[in-house]
Coordinates of C-alpha atoms in Angstrom, one line a residue:
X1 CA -13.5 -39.5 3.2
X2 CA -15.8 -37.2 1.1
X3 CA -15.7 -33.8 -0.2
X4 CA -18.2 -30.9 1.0
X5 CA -19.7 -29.7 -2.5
X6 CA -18.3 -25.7 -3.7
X7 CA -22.1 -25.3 -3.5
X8 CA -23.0 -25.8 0.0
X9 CA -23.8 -23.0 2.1
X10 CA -22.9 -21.9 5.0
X11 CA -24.7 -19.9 7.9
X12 CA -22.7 -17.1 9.9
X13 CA -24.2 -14.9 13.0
X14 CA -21.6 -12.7 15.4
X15 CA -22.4 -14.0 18.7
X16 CA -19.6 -12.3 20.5
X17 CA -16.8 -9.9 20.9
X18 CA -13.8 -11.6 22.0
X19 CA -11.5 -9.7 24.7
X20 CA -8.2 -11.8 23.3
X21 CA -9.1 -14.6 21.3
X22 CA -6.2 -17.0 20.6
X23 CA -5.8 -19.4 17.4
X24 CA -2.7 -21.5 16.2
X25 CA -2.1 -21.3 12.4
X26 CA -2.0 -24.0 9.9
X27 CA 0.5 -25.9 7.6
X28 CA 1.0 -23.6 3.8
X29 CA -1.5 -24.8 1.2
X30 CA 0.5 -23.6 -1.6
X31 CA 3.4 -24.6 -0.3
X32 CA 2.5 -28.4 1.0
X33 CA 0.7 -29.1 -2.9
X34 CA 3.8 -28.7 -5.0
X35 CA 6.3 -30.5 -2.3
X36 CA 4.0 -33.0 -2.4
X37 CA 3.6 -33.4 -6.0
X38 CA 7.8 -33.5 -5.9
X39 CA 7.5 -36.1 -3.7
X40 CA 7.3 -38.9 -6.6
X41 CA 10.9 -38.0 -7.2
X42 CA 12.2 -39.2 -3.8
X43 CA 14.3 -42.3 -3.8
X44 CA 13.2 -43.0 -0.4
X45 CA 10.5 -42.6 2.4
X46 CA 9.7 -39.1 2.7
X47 CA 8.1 -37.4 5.5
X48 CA 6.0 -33.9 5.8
X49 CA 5.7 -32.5 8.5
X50 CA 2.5 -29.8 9.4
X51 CA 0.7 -30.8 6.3
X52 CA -2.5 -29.2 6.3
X53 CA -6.1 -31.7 6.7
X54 CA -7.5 -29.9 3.1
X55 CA -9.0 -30.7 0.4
X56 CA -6.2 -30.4 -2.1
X57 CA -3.5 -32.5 0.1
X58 CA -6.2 -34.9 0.9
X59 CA -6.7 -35.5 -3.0
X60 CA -2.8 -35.4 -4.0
X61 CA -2.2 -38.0 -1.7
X62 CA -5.1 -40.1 -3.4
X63 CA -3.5 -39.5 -6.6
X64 CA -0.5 -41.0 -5.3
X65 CA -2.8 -44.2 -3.8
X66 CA -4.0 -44.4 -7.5
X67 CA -1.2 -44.9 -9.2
X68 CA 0.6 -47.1 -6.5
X69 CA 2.2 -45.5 -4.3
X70 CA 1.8 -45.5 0.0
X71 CA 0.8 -42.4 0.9
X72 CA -1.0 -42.0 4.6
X73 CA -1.6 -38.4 6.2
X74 CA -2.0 -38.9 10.6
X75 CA -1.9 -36.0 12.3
X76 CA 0.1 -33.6 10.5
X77 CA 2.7 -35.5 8.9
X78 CA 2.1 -37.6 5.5
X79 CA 4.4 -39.9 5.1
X80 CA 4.9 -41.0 1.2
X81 CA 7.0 -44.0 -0.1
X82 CA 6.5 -42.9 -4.3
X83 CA 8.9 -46.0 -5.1
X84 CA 5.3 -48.6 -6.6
X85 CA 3.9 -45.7 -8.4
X86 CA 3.6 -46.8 -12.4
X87 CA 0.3 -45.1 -13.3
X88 CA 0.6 -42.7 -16.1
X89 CA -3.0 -41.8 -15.8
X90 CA -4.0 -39.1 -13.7
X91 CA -7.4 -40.1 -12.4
X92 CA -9.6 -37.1 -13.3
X93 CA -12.2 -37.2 -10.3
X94 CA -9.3 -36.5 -8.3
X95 CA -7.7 -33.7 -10.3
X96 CA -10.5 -32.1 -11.3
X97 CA -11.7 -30.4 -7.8
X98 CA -8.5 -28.8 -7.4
X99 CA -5.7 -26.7 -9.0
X100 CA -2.8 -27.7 -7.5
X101 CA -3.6 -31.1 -9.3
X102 CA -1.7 -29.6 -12.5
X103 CA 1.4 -30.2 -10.9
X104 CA 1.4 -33.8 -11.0
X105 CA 1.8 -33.6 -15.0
X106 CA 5.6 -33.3 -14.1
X107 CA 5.5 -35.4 -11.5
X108 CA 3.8 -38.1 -12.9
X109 CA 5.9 -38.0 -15.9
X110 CA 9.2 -37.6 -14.0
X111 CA 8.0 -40.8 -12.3
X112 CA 6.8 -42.9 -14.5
X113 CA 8.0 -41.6 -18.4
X114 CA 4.7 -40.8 -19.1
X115 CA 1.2 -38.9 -17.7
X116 CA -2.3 -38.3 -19.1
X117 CA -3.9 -35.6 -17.7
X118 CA -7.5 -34.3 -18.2
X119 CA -8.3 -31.4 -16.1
X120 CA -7.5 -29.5 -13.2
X121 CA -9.9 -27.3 -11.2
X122 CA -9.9 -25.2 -7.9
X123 CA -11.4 -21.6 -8.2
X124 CA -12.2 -19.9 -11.3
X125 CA -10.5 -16.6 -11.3
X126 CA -9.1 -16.7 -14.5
X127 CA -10.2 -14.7 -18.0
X128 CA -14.0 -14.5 -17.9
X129 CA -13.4 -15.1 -21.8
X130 CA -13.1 -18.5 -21.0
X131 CA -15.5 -18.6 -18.0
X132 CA -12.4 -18.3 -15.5
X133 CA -10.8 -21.1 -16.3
X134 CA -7.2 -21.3 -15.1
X135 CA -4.3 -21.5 -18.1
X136 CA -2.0 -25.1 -18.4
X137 CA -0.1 -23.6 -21.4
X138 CA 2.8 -22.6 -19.4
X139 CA 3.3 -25.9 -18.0
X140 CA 3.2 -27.4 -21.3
X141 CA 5.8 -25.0 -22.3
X142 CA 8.4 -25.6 -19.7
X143 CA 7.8 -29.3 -19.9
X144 CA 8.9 -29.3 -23.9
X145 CA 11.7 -26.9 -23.2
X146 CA 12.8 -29.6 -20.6
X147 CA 12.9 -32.8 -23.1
X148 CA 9.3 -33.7 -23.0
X149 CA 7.0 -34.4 -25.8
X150 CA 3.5 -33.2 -25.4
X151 CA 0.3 -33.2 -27.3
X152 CA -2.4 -31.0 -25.8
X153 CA -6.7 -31.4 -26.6
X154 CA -9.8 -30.3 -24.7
X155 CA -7.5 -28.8 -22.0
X156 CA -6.3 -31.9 -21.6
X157 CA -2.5 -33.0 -21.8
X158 CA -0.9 -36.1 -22.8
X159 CA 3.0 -36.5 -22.6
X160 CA 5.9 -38.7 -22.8
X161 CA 9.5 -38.4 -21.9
X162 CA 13.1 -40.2 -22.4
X163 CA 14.3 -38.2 -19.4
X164 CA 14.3 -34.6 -18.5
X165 CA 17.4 -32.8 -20.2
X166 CA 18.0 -29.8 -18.0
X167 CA 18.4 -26.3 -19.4
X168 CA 17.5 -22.8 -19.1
X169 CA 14.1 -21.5 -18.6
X170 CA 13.5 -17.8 -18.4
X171 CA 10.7 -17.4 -16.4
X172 CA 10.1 -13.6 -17.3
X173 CA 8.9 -14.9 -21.1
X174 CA 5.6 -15.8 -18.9
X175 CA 4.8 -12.6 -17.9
X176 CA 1.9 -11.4 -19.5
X177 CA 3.1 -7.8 -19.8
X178 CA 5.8 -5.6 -21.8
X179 CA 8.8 -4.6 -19.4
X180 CA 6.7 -5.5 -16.1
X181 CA 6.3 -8.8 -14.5
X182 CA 2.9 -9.0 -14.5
X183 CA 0.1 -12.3 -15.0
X184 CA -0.5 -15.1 -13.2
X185 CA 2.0 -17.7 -14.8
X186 CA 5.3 -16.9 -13.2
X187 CA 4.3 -19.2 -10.4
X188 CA 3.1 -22.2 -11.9
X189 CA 6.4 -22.4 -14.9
X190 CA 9.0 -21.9 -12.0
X191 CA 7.0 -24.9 -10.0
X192 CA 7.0 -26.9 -12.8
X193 CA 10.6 -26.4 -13.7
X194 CA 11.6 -26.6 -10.0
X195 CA 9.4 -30.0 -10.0
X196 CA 11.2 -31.5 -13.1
X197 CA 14.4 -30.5 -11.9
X198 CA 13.7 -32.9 -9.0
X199 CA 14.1 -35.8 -11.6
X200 CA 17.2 -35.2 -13.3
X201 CA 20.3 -37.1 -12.8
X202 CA 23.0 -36.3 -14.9
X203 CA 22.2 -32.4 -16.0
X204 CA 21.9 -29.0 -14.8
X205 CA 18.6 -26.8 -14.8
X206 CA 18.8 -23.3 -14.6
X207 CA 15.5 -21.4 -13.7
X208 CA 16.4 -17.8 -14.5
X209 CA 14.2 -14.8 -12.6
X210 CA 12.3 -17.2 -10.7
X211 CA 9.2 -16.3 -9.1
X212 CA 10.7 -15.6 -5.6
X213 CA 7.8 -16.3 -3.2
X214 CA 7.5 -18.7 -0.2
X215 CA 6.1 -21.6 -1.8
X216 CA 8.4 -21.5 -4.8
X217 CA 11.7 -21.0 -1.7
X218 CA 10.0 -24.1 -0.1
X219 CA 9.8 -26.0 -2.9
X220 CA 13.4 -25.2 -3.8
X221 CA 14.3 -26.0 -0.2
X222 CA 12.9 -29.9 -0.5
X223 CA 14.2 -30.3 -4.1
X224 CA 17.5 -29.8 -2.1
X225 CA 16.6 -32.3 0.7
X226 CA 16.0 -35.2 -1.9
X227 CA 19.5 -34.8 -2.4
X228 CA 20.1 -32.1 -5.3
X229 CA 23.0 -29.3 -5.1
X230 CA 20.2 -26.5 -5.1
X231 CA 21.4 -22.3 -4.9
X232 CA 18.6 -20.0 -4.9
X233 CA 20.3 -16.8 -6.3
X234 CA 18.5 -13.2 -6.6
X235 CA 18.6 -13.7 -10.5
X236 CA 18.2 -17.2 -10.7
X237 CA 17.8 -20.7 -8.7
X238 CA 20.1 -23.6 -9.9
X239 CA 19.3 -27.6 -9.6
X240 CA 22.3 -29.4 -10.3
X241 CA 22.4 -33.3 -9.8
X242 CA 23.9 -34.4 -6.3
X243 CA 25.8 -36.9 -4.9
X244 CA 24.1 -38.7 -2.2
X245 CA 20.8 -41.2 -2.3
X246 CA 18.7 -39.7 0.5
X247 CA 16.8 -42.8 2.1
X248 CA 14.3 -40.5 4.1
X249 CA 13.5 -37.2 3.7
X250 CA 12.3 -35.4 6.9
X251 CA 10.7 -31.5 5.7
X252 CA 8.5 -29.5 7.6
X253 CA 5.9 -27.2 6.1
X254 CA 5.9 -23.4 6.5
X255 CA 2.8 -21.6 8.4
X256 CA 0.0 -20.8 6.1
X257 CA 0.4 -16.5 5.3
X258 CA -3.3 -16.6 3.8
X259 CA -4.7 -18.0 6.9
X260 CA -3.2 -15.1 9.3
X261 CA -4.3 -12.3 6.3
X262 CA -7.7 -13.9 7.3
X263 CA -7.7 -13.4 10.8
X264 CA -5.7 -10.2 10.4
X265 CA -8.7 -8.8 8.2
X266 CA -11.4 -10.9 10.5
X267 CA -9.5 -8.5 13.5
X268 CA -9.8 -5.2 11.8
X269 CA -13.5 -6.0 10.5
X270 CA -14.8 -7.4 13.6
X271 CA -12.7 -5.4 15.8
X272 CA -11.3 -8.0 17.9
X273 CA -7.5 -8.4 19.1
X274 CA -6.1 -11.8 18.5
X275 CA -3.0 -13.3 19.5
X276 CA -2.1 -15.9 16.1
X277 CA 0.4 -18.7 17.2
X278 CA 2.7 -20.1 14.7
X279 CA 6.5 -21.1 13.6
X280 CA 9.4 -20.1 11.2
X281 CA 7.9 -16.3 12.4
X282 CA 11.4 -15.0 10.3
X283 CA 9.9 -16.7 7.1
X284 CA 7.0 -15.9 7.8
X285 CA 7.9 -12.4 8.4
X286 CA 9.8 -11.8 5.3
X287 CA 7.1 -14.2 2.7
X288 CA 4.7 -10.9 4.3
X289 CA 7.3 -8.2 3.5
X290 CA 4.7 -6.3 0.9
X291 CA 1.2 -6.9 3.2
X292 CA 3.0 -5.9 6.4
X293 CA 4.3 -2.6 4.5
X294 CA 0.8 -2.2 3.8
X295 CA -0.8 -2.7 7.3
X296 CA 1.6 -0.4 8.7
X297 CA 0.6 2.3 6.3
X298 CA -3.1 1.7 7.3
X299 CA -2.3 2.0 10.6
X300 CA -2.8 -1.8 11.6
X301 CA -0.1 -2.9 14.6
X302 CA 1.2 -6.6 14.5
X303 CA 3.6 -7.2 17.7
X304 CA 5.5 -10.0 17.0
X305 CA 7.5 -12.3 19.3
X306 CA 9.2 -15.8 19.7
X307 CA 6.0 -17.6 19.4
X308 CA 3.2 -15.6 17.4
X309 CA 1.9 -12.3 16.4
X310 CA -0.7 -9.8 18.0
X311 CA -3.2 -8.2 16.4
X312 CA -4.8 -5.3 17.6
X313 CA -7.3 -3.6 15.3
X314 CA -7.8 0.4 15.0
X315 CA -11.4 1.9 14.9
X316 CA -10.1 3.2 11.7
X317 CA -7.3 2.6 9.2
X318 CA -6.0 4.8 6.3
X319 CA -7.0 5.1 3.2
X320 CA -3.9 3.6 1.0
X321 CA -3.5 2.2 -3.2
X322 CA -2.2 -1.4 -3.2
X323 CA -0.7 -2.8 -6.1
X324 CA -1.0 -6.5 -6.4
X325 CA 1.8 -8.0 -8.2
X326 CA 4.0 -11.7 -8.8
X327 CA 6.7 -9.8 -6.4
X328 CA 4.6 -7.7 -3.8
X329 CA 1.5 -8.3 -2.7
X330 CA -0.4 -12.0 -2.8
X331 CA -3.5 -11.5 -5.3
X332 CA -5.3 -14.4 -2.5
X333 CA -4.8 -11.4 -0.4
X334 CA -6.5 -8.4 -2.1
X335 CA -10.3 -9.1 -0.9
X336 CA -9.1 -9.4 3.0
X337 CA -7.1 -6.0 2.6
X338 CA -11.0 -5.0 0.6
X339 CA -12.6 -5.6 3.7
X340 CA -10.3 -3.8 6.0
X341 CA -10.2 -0.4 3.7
X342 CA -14.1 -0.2 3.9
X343 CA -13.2 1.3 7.4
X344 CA -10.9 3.6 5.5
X345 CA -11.1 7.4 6.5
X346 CA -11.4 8.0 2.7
X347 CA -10.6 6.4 -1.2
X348 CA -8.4 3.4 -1.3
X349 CA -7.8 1.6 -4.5
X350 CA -6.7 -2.1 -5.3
X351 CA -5.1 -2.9 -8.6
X352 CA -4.7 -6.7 -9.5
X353 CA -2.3 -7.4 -11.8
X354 CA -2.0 -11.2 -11.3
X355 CA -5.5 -12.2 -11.5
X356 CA -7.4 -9.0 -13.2
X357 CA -10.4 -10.0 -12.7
X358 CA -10.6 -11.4 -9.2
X359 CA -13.1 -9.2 -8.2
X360 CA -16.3 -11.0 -7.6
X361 CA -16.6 -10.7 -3.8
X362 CA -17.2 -7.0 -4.8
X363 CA -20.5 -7.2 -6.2
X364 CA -21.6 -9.5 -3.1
X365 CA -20.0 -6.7 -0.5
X366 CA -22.0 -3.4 -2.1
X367 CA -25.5 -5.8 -2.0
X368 CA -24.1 -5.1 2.1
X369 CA -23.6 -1.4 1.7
X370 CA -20.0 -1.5 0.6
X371 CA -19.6 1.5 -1.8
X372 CA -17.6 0.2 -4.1
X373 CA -16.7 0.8 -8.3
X374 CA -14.4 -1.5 -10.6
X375 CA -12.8 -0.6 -13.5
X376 CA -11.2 -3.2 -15.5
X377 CA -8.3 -4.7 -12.9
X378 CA -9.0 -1.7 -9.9
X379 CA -10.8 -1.1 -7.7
X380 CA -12.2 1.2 -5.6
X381 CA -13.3 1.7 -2.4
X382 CA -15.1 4.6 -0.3
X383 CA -15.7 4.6 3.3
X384 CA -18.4 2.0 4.1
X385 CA -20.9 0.8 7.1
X386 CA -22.0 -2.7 6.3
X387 CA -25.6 -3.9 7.1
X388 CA -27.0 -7.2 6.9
X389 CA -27.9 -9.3 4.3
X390 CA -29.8 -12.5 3.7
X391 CA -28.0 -14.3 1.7
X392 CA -24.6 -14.1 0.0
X393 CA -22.9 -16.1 -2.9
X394 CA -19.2 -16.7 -3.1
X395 CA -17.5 -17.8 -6.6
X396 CA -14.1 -18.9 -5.2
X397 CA -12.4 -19.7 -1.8
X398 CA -10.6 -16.1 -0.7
X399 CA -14.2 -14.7 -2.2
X400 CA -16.1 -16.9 0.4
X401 CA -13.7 -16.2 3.2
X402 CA -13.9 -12.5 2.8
X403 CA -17.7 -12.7 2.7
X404 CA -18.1 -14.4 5.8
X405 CA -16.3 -12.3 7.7
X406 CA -18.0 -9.7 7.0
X407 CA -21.4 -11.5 7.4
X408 CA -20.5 -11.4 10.7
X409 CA -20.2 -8.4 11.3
X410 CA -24.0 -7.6 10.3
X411 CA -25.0 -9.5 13.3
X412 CA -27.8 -11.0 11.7
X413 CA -28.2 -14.5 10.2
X414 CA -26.6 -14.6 7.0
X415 CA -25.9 -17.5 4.2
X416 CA -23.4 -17.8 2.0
X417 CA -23.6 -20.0 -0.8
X418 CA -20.6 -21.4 -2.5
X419 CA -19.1 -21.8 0.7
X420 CA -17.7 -25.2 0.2
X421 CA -14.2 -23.5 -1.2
X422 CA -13.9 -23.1 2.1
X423 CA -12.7 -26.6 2.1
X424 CA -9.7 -26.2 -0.4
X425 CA -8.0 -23.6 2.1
X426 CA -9.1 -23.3 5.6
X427 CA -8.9 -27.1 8.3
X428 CA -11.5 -25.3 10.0
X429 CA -13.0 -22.2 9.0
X430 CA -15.9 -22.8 12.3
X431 CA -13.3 -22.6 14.3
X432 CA -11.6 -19.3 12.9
X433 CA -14.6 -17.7 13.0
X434 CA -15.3 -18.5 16.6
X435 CA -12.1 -16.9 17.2
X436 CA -13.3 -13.4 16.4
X437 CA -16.6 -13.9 18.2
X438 CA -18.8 -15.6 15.4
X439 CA -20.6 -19.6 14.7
X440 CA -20.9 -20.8 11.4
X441 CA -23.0 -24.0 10.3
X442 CA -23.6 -26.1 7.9
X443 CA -27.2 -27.0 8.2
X444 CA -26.4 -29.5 11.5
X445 CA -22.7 -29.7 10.0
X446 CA -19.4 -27.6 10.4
X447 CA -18.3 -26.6 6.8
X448 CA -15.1 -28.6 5.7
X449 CA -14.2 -32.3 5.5
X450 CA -16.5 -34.9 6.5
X451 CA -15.5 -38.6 7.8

């Protein structure tokens, strides 16, 4: 298996308008990365079910190869048995294309006593100051508050432990703001505590205002089925050591909520209606709580059943502000909801405080007509028609998804470069696109994983 380069390009043309188009979601990126991560705590076999074919699972499961241990993804399920893994080392070609990589530093050293990590990757939408890089820091943190000793150089982080002594981390002291949760670390130190929790025996770790979000619940969830008395509480979630030695863990993986913002933006842009299958529709429901408040004030009607969601896009939607925050609104999500208020009847405004600077697709849409103004971490939008443009250049993998779609609306050929992000967060993004009436190509090539 190799791995599209961030820098291919991809070529998108509306060929279509779809009466009812139809299209089954996927298995939860950020979900499937840190469970799988967790999954070197096992004592047995486990077993994942709906695992995503992406770039990021692809490469955690090679990480797992590296150091030893079987790990073989058919289908949807990956099936991993951690109990020959012994490799402190994490090999950096592997971690270095993707983020989610970072969470094998407490893995690895949960597993094996030690880990030597050099870098991690994925998309650059951190602090321009430091060219977008993505902060570790955190991690560091919660590993030493845990037992660990660690020694940090060129972003790189080298640790050692005697075993993980439980405790109390407060997960508000990673918020990057005065009173508010705000900042893009809450995630990552509850996933890291969550993930060394996994690997005690014989103490009690209490994670207190946890970032509350789906992936975070799921990861919670299969810390519980390896055999761990686990209570998620509103002020706090609680790993405590169990009882029984689990010899196979059977979990199944959540439907991916970025993929159906996707084709919920792709409806409204493209005015299409689609009918999105999927499963777990009551987590699903509730992980979209804040994006669905949204929609409805815009004007955008999901009918939801036993089986899926319809979509059926409005000529128009309202103009509406959105906060983006660690408890609302996904930050992936603020470009698609971007898109869809360029039909607004008048000014919308997006304010990021997660990743303030996320903004890059913004530039790319008013080279299309997009009227458009940023200051600092908001931005604003006017009512917009969107005409074609040659080319294109996406910087991260919501950037490049937003940009596509609305290439295709232009009805022209258009290229995007960059478009190998694609990779890290869509199985198919052809296929999505052909969904709401569009083709995409890489020179003879779909865009995504190649045998």
């Amino acid at each position: 298996m190799k791995y599209t380069h961030e820098s291919e390009a991809l070529f998108v043309q509306r060929t279509a308008t779809p009466a009812r188009a139809t299209i089954t979601l996927h298995g939860h990126k950020h979900s499937a990365v840190p469970i799988l991560a967790a999954s070197l705590a096992a004592e047995g076999v486990v077993e994942l079910e709906r695992v995503p074919h992406l770039q990021d699972t692809l490469l955690m499961l090679e990480i797992m190869r590296a150091g030893g241990a079987r790990a073989t993804l058919r289908d949807e399920r990956a099936t991993i048995d951690p109990d020959g893994f012994s490799r402190p080392d994490v090999p950096p070609e592997l971690s270095r294309p993707i983020h989610g990589s970072l969470y094998c530093v407490p893995a690895v050293l949960g597993r094996v006593g030690a880990v030597e990590f050099a870098t991690s990757g994925g998309c650059a939408i951190g602090p321009s100051r430091i060219a977008g890089q993505r902060p570790s820091h955190h991690v560091v943190d919660v590993l030493r508050r845990l037992g660990a000793s660690v020694e940090t150089s060129d972003g790189g982080i080298r640790a050692k432990l005697r075993r993980f002594t439980g405790g109390a981390i407060d997960v508000d002291a990673y918020s990057s703001g005065s009173g508010v949760r705000v900042g893009p670390l809450l995630s990552g130190a509850t996933k890291t505590a969550l993930i060394a929790a996994a690997f005690t025996r014989n103490a009690t770790t209490t994670i207190e205002r946890p970032y509350r979000k789906l992936d975070v619940c799921e990861l919670a969830r299969f810390v519980g089925a390896l055999g761990h008395e686990v209570t998620v509480g509103d002020d706090a979630i609680v790993v405590a050591p169990g009882c029984a030695r689990v010899h196979t863990t059977t979990f199944d993986i959540p439907p991916d909520l970025s993929e159906l913002m996707t084709l919920v933006a792709g409806s409204v842009h493209l005015q299409v209606p689609l009918r999105v299958l999927a499963w777990r529709l009551s987590e699903l429901r509730h992980a979209l709580g804040s994006e669905l408040d949204a929609l409805a004030a815009m004007g955008v009607s999901l009918r939801w059943d036993d089986d899926g969601v319809d979509i059926d896009p409005p000529s128009s939607v309202a103009a509406i502000d959105i906060d983006v925050t660690p408890d609302g609104i996904y930050s992936d999500h603020q470009p698609f909801f971007a898109l869809m208020l360029l039909r607004a009847r008048g000014r919308s405004r997006i304010r990021d405080r997660v990743w303030t600077e996320r903004f890059a697709y913004a530039d790319e849409l008013a080279r299309m007509g997009a009227r458009v103004e940023r200051n600092g971490n908001v931005l604003t939008l006017m009512p917009s028609r969107l005409h074609a443009t040659q080319t294109l250049s996406s910087s991260d993998l919501r950037s490049a998804a937003v940009l596509a779609l609305a290439a295709a609306g232009s009805g022209a050929v258009t290229r995007i470069d960059g478009a190998g992000h694609l990779q890290r967060g869509y199985v198919d993004f052809t296929k999505l696109l052909e969904a709401l009436g569009a083709r995409a190509w890489r020179s003879s090539a779909p865009i995504g994983l190649v045998a």
